[in-house]
CSV table of C-alpha atoms in Angstrom, one decimal:
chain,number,residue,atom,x,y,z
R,24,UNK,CA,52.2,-129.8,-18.9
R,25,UNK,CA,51.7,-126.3,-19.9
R,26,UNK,CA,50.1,-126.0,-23.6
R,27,UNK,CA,52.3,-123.8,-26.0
R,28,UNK,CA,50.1,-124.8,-29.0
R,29,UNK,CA,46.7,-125.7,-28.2
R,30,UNK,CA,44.2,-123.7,-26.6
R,31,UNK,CA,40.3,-124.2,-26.3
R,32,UNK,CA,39.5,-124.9,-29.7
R,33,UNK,CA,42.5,-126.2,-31.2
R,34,UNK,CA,46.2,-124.1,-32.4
R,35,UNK,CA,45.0,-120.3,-33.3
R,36,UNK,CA,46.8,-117.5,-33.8
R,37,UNK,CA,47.7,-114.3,-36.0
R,38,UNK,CA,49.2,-115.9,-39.5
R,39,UNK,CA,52.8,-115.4,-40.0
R,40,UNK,CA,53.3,-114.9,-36.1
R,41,UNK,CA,54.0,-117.3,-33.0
R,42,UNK,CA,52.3,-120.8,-33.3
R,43,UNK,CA,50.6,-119.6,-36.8
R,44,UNK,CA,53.4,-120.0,-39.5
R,45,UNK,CA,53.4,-122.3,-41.9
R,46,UNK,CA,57.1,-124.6,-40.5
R,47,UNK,CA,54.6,-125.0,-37.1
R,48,UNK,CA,52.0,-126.3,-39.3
R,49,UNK,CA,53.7,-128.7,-41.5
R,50,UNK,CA,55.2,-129.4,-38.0
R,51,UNK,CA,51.9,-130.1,-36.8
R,52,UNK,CA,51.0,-132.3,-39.6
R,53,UNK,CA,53.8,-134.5,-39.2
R,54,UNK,CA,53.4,-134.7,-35.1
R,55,UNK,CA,49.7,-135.5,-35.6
R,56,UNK,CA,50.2,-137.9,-38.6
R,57,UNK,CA,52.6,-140.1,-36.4
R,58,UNK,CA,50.1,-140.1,-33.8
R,59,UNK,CA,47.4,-141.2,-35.8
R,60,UNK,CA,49.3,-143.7,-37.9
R,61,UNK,CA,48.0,-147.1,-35.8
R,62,UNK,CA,47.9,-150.0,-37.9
R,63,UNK,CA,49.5,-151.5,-41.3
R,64,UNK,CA,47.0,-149.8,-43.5
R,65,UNK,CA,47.7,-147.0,-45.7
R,66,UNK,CA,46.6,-144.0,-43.6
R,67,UNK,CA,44.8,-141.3,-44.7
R,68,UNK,CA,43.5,-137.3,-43.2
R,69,UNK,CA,40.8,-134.8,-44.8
R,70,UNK,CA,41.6,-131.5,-45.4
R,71,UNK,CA,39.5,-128.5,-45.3
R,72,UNK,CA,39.4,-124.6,-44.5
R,73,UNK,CA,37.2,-121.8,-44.6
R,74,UNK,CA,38.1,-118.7,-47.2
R,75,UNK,CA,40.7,-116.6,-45.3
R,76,UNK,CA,43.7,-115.7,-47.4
R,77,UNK,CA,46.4,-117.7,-45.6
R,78,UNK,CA,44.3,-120.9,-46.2
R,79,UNK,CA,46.0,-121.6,-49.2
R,80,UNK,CA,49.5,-121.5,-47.1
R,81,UNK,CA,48.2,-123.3,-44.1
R,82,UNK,CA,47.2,-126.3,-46.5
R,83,UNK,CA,49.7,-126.5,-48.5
R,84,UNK,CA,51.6,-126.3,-45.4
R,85,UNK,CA,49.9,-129.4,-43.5
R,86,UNK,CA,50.1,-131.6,-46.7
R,87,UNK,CA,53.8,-131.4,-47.3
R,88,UNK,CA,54.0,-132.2,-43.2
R,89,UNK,CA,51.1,-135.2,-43.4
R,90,UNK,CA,52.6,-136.6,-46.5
R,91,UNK,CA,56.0,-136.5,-45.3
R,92,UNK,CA,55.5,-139.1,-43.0
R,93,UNK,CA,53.3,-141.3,-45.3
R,94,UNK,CA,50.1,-140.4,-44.4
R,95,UNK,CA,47.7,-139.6,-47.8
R,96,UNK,CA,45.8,-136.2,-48.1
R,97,UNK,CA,41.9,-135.5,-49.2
R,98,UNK,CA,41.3,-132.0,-49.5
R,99,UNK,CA,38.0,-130.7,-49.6
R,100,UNK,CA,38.1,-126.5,-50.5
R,101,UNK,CA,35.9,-124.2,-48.3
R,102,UNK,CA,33.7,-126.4,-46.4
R,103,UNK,CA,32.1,-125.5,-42.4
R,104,UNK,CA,34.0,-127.3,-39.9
R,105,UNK,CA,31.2,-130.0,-38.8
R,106,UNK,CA,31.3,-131.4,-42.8
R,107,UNK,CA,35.0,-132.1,-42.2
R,108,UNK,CA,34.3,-133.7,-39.0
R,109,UNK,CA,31.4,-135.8,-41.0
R,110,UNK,CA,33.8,-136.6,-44.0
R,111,UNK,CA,36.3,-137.6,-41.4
R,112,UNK,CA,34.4,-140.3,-40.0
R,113,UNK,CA,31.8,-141.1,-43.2
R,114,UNK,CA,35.5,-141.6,-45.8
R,115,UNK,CA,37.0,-143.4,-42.8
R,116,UNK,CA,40.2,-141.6,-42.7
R,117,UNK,CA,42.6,-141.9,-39.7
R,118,UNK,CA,41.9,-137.6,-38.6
R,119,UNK,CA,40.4,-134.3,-39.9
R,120,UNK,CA,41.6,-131.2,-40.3
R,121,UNK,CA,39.8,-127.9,-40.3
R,122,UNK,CA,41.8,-124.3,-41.0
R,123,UNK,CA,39.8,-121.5,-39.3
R,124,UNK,CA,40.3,-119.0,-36.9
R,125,UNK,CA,36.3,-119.6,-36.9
R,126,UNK,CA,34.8,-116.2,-36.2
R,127,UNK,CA,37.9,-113.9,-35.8
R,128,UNK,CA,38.9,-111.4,-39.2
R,129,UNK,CA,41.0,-112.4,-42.1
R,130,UNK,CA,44.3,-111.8,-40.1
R,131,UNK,CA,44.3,-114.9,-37.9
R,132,UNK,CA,43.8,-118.7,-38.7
R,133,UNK,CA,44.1,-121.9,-36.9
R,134,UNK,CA,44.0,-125.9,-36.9
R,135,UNK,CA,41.1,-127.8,-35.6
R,136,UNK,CA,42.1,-131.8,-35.2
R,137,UNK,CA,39.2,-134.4,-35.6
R,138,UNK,CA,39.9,-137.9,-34.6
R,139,UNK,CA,38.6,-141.3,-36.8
R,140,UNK,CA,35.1,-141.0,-34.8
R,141,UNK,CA,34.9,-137.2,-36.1
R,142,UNK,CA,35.1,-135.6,-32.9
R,143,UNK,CA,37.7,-133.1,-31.2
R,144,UNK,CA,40.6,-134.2,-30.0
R,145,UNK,CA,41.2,-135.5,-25.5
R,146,UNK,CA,43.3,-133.6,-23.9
R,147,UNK,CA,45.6,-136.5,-23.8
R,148,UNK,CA,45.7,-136.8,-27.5
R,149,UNK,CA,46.6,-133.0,-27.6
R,150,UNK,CA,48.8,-133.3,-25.5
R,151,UNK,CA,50.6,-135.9,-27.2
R,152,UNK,CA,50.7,-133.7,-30.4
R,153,UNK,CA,52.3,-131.1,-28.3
R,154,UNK,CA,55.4,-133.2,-26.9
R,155,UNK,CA,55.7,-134.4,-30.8
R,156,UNK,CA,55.4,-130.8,-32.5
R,157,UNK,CA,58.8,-129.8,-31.5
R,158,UNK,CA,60.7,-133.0,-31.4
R,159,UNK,CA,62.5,-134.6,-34.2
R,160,UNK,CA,60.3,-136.4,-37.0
R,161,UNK,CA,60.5,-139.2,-37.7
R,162,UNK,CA,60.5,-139.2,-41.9
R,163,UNK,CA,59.2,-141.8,-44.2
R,164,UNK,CA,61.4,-142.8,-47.1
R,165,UNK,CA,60.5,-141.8,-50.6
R,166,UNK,CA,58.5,-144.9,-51.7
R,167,UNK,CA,56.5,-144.5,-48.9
R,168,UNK,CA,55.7,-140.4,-49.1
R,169,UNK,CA,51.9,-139.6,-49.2
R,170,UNK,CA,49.9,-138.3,-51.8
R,171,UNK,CA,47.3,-135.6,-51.8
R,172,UNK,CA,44.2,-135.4,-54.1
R,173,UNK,CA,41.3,-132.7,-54.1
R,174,UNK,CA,37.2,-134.3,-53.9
R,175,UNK,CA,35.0,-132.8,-56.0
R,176,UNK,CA,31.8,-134.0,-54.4
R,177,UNK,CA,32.5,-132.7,-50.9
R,178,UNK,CA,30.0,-130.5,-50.9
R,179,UNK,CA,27.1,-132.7,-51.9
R,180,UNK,CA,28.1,-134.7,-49.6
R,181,UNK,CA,27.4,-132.1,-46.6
R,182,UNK,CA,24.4,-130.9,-48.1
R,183,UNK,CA,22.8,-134.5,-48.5
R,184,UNK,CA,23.7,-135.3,-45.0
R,185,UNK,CA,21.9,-131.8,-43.1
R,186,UNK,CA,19.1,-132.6,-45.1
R,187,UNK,CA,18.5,-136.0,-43.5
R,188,UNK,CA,18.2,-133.9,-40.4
R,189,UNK,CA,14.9,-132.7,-41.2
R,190,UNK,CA,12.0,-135.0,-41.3
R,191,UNK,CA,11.0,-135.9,-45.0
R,192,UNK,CA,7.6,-134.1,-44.7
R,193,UNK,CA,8.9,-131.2,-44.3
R,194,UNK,CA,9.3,-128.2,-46.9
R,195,UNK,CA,10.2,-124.5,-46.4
R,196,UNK,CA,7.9,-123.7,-49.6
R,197,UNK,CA,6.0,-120.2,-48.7
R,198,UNK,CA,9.3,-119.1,-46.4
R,199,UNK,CA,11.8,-116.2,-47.2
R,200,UNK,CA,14.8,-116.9,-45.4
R,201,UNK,CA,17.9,-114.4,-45.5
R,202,UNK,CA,21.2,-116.2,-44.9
R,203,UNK,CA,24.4,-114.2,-44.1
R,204,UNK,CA,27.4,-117.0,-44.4
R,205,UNK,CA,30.3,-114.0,-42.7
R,206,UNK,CA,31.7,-114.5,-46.0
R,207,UNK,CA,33.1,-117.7,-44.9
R,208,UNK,CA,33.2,-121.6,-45.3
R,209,UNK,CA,29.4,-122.1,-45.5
R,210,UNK,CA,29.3,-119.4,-48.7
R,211,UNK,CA,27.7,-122.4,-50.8
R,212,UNK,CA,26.3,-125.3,-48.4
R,213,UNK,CA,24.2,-123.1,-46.5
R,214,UNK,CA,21.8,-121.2,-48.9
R,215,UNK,CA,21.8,-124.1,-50.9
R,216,UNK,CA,20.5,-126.8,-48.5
R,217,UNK,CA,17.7,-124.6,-47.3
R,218,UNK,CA,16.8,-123.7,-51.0
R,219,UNK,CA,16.7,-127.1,-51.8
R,220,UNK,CA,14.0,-127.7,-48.9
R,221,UNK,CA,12.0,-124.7,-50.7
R,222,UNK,CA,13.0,-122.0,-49.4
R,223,UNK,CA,12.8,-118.4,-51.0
R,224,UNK,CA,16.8,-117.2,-50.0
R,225,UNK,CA,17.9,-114.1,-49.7
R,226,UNK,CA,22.2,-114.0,-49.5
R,227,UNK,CA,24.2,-112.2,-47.7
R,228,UNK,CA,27.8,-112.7,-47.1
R,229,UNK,CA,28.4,-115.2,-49.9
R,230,UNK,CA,31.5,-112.8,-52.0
R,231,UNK,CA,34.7,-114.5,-50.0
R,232,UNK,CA,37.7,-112.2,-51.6
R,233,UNK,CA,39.8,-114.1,-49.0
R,234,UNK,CA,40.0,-110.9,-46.5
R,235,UNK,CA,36.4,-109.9,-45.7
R,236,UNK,CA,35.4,-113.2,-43.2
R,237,UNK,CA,33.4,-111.8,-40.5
R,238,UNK,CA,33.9,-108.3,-41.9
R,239,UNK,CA,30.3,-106.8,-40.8
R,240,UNK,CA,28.7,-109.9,-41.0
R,241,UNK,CA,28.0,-113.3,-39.9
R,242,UNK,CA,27.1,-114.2,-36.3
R,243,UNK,CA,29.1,-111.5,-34.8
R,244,UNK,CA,28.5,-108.5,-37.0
R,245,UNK,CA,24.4,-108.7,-37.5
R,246,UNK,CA,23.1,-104.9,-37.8
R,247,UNK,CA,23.2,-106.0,-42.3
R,248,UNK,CA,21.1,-109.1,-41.4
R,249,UNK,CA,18.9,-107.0,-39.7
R,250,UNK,CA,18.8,-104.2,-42.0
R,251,UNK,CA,18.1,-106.7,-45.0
R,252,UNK,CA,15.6,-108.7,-43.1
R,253,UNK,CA,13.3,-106.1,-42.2
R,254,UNK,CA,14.2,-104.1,-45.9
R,255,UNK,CA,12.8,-107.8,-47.8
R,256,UNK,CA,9.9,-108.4,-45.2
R,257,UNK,CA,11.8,-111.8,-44.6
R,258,UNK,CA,10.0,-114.3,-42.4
R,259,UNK,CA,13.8,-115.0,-40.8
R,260,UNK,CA,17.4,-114.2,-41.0
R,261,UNK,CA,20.0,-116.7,-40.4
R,262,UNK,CA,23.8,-115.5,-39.5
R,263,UNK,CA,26.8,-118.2,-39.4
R,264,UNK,CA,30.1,-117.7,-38.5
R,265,UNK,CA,33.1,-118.1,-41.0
R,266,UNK,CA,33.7,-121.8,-40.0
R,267,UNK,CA,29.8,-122.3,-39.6
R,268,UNK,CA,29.8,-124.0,-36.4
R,269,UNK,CA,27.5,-121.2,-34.7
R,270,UNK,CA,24.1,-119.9,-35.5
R,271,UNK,CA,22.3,-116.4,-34.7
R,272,UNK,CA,19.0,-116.2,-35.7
R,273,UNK,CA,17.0,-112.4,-36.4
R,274,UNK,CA,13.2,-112.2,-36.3
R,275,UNK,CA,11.2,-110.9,-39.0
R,276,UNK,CA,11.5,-107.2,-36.3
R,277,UNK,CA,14.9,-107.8,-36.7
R,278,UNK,CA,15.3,-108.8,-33.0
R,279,UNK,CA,18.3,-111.1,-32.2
R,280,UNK,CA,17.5,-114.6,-30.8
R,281,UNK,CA,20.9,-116.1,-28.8
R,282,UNK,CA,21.9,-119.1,-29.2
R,283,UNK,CA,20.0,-120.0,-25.1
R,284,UNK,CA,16.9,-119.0,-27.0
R,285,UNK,CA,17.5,-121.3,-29.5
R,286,UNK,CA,18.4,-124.3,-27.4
R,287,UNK,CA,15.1,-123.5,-25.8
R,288,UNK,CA,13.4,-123.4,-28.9
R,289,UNK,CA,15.1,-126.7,-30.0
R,290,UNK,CA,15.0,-128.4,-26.4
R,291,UNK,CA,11.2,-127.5,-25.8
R,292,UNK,CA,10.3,-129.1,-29.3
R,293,UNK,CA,12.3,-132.3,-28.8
R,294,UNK,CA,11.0,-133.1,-25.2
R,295,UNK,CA,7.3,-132.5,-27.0
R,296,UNK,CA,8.1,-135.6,-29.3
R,297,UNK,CA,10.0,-137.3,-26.8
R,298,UNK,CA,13.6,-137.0,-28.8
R,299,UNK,CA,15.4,-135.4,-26.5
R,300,UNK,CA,17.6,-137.7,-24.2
R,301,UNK,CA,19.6,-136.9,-20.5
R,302,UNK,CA,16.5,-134.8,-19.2
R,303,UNK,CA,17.4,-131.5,-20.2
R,304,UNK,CA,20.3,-129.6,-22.3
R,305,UNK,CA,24.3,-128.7,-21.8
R,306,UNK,CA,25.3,-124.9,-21.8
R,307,UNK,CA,28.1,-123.3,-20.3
R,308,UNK,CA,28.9,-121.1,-17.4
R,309,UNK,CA,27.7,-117.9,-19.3
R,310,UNK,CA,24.9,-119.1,-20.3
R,311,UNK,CA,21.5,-116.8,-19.2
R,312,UNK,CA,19.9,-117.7,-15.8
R,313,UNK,CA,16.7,-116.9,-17.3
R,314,UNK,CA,17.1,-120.0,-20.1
R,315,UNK,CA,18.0,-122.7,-16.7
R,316,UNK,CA,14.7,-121.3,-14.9
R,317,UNK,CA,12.5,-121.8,-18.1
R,318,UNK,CA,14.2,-125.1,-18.5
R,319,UNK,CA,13.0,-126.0,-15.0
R,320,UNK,CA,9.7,-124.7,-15.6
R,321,UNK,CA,9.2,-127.0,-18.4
R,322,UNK,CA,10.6,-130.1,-16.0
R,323,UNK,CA,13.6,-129.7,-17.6
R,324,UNK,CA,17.6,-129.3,-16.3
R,325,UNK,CA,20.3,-127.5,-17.5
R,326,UNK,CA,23.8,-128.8,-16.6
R,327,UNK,CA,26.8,-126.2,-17.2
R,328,UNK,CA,30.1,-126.9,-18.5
R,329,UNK,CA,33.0,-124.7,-18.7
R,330,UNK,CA,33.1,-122.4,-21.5
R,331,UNK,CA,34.1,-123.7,-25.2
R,332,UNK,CA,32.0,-126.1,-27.4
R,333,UNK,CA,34.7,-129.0,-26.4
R,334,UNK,CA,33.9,-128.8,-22.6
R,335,UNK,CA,30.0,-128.7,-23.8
R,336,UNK,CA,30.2,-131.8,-25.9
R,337,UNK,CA,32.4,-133.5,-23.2
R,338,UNK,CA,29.9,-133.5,-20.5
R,339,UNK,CA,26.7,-133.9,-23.2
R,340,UNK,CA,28.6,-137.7,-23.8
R,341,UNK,CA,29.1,-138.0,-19.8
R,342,UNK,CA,25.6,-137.4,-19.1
R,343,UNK,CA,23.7,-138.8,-22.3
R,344,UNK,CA,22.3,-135.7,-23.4
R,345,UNK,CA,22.1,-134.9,-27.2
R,346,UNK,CA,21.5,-131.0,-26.9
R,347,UNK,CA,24.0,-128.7,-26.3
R,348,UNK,CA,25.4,-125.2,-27.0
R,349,UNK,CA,26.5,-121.6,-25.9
R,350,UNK,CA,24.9,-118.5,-25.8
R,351,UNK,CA,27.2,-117.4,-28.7
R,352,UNK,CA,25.5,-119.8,-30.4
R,353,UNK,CA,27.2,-123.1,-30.7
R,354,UNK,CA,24.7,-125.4,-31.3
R,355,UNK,CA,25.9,-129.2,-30.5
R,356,UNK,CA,22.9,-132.0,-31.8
R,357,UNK,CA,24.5,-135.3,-31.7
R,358,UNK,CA,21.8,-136.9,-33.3
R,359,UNK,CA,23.2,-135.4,-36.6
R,360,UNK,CA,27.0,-134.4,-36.1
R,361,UNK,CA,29.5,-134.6,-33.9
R,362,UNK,CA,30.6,-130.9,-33.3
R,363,UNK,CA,28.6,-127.6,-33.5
R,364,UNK,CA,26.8,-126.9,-36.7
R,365,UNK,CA,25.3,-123.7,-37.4
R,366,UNK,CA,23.3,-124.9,-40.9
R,367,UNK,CA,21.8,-128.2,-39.0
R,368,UNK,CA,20.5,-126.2,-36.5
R,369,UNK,CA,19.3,-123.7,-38.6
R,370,UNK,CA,17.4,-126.1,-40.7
R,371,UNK,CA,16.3,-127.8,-37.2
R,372,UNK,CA,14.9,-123.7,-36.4
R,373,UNK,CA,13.0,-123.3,-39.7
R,374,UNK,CA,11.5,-126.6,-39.3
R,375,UNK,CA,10.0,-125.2,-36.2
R,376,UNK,CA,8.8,-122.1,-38.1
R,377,UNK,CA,7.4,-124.2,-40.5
R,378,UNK,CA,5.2,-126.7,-38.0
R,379,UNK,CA,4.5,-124.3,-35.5
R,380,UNK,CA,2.8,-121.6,-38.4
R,381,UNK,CA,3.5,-118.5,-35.6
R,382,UNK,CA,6.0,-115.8,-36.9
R,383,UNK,CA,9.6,-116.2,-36.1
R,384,UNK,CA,9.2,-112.9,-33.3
R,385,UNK,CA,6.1,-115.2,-31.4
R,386,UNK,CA,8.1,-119.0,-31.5
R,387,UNK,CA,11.7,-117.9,-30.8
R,388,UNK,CA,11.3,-115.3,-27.5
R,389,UNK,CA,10.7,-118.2,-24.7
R,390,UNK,CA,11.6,-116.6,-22.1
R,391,UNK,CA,12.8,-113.2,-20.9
R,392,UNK,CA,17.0,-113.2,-20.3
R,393,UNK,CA,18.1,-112.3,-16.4
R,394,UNK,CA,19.9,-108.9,-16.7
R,395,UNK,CA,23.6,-110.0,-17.3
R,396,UNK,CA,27.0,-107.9,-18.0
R,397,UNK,CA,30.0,-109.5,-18.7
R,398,UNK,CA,33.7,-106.8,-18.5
R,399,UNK,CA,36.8,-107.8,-19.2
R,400,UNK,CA,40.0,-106.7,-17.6
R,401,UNK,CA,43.5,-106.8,-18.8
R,402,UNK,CA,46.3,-107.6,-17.1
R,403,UNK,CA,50.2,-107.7,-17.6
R,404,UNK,CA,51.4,-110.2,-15.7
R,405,UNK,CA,50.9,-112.3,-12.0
R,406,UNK,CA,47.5,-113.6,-11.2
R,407,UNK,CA,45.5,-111.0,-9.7
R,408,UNK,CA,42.6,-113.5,-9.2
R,409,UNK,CA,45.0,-114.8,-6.5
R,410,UNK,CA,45.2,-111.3,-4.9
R,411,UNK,CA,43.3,-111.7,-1.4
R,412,UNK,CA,41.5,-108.1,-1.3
R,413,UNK,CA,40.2,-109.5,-4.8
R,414,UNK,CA,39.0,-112.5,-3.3
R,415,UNK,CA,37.7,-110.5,-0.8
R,416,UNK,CA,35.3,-108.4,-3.2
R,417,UNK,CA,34.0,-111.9,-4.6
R,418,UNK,CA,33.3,-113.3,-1.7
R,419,UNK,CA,31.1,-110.2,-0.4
R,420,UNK,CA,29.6,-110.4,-4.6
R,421,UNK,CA,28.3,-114.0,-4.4
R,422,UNK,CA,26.7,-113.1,-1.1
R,423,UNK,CA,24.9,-110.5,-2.2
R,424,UNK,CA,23.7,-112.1,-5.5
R,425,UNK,CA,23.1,-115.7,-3.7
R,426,UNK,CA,19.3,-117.1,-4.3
R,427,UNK,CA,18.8,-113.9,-7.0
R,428,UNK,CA,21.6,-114.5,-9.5
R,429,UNK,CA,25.1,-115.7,-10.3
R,430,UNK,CA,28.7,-114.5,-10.7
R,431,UNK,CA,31.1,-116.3,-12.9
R,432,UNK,CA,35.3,-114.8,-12.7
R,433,UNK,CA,37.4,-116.6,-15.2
R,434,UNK,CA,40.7,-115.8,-17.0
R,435,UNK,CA,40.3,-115.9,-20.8
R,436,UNK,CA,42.0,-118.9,-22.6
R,437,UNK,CA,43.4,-117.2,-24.8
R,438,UNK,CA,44.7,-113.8,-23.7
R,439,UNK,CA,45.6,-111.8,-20.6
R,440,UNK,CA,42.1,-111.4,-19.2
R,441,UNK,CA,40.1,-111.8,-16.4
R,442,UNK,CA,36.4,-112.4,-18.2
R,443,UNK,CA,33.7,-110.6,-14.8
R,444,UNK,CA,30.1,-111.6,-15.7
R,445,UNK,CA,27.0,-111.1,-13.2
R,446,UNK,CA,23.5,-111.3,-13.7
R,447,UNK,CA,20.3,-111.2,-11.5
R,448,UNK,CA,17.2,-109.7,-11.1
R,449,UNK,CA,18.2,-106.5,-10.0
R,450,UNK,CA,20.0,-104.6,-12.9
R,451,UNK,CA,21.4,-101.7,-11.3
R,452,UNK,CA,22.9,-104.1,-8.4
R,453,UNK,CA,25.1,-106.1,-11.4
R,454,UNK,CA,26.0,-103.2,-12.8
R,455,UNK,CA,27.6,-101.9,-9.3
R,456,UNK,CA,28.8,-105.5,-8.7
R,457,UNK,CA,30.8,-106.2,-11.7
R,458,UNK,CA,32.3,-102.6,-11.4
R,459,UNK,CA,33.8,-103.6,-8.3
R,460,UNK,CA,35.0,-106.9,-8.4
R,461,UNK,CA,36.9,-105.2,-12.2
R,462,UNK,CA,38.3,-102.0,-10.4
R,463,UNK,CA,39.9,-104.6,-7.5
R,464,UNK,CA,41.5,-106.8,-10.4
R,465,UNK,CA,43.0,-103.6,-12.1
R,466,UNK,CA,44.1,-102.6,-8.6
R,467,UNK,CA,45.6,-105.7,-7.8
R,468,UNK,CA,46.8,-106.5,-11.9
């Protein structure tokens, strides 16, 4: 079945257009309340969203839908995505619901779905959702309509629970930490768990006006981080995205540190106290060839999943591992949630800094990224990865690059591109490489 709504992290879209309106969203809130109605108890679904304008719409949206067909609405405010997948399963409601377009601007939103057990929907269950979204609903009568209620304590909650991730001897007293929340769900949890653990924070990104998420800052926009960490002498800077599922960390030199140098960081310190479980760590595809050799210098592997935090935590429960992430800097510890959280691993970072005593610039720098270049190409229509001189000009690519680095070709999930990353020792030979298989995908697009 070809998906019309769902893509590779639930519905997204620009608000107002396509599958981003809010009829498709009540829509979707009466297709997925059917599907998780099982049983004769009064079902229930929590609510949350980060602080994009068209929140307000989207919600109000999914409630009429949810409590249409009798199930009962918690609503939470601006809250990160992983403390909607917690309250999900800690309040034992029947699903979650997260609105974010996670690190995209102001203009776009979309729907995560969380089953009972907090995490993302099968493909099955999506699926399911799909076939239902467009059909006829099915409407409860009036004695039996929902109702919807806002928590108040929704954010203690979260902050209580990332805490606990952090052993109880250890305090941040002594550190100055600069936090940039992109303006986004994390505005309040974030700097206030880590000033809780002592802390000295520094904010940035914490003014939501409800159009300036991700606006030149968060995890995607980090030249003010930088800029204010090296301006306050900060020890760290800490960038989240506007859903707060991803984490970027700057140095006190205002260097970046990826999300592969921070699984390092985390796996290394894990396998030291024996914590870490399935032998190694779960990245994707673009993840740097430089983090899977240091991994195997240290004994450990690195097994690679397609790209999206879903395909990541798919194969971390396959295999047993409880590490996971991307490069962008999903970080995925199911010790402690059930989806990426940037502010857990965060805390997980500092508590590093903290034990270790080096500066941020001497812990976080484990190993030295392959040279890597990643080009995308645009195409109108067809499938020009299909196109036999293309496959041609891979072919010759992964011969040339075999035992010295890697090629990854993939269309984007989301829009018409073909995504061309290389990387290897060599710099000038990826540059040349990726060059040519993109000039024979425009020829043939």
């Amino acid at each position: 079945m070809i998906r019309k709504f769902f893509g590779t992290d639930g519905i997204r879209g620009r608000t107002n257009q396509g599958v981003m309106t809010a009829e498709i969203a009540m829509r979707v809130g009466q297709a997925a309340g059917r599907h998780f109605m099982r049983g004769d108890h009064r079902h229930r679904v929590v609510i949350g969203k980060d602080t994009r304008l068209s929140g307000y719409m989207m919600e109000s949206a999914l409630v009429a839908g949810f409590t249409s067909v009798g199930m009962d609405v918690i609503m939470t405010g601006p809250l990160p995505t992983p403390a909607i997948a917690l309250l999900t399963r800690e309040m034992r409601a029947d699903m979650g619901v997260m609105i974010s377009a996670s690190h995209n601007l102001y203009e776009d939103n979309g729907i995560k779905l969380f089953g009972p057990d907090g995490f993302k929907l099968s493909d099955a269950d999506e699926l399911a959702i799909e076939a239902a979204i467009m059909g006829e609903q099915e409407l409860v009568p009036a004695s039996k309509v929902g109702r919807a209620r806002r928590i108040e304590d929704a954010r203690g909650r979260y902050i209580h629970a990332v805490k606990q991730s952090v052993s109880s001897e250890i305090r941040f007293d002594g550190l100055k930490v600069v936090v940039d929340c992109a303006n986004g769900a994390a505005y309040q949890v974030a700097p206030s768990a880590i000033w809780e653990l002592g802390a000295e924070v520094i904010t940035l990104g914490v003014n939501p006006n409800g159009t300036n998420i991700n606006d030149g800052v968060g995890s995607t926009s980090l030249d003010a981080l930088k800029a204010k960490v090296v301006e306050t002498g900060a020890d760290v800077g800490i960038a989240l995205d506007g859903d707060a599922d991803r984490l970027i960390v700057v140095d006190e030199m205002g260097r970046t540190v990826d999300g592969d140098q921070l699984m390092a960081l985390i796996a290394t310190r894990m396998a030291e106290r024996g914590s870490l479980t399935g032998g190694g760590i779960v990245a994707t595809v673009m993840s740097n060839l430089g983090l899977e050799r240091y991994l195997q210098s240290q004994g450990l592997v690195l097994e690679r999943a397609k790209v999206g935090d879903r395909h990541v935590l798919e194969k971390m429960r396959e295999g047993g591992f409880n590490v996971g992430g991307e490069q962008s800097g999903h970080m995925i510890m199911l010790d402690y949630a059930t989806t990426g959280d940037g502010t857990t691993a965060a805390l997980r970072v500092l508590a590093s800094l903290v034990r270790s005593g080096k500066k941020a610039s001497e812990l976080m720098h484990l190993f030295d990224p392959v040279p890597q270049l990643l080009k995308n190409v645009r195409y109108e229509g067809g499938a020009p990865l299909e196109n036999d001189t293309v496959k041609a000009v891979i072919a010759e690519a992964e011969k040339e690059l075999e035992g010295t680095g890697r090629l990854v070709i993939r269309p984007s999930g989301t829009e018409p591109v073909i995504r061309v990353m290389a990387e290897g020792d060599d710099e000038a030979q990826v540059h040349r490489l990726v060059d040519r298989i993109c000039d024979a995908v425009r020829d043939a697009a």
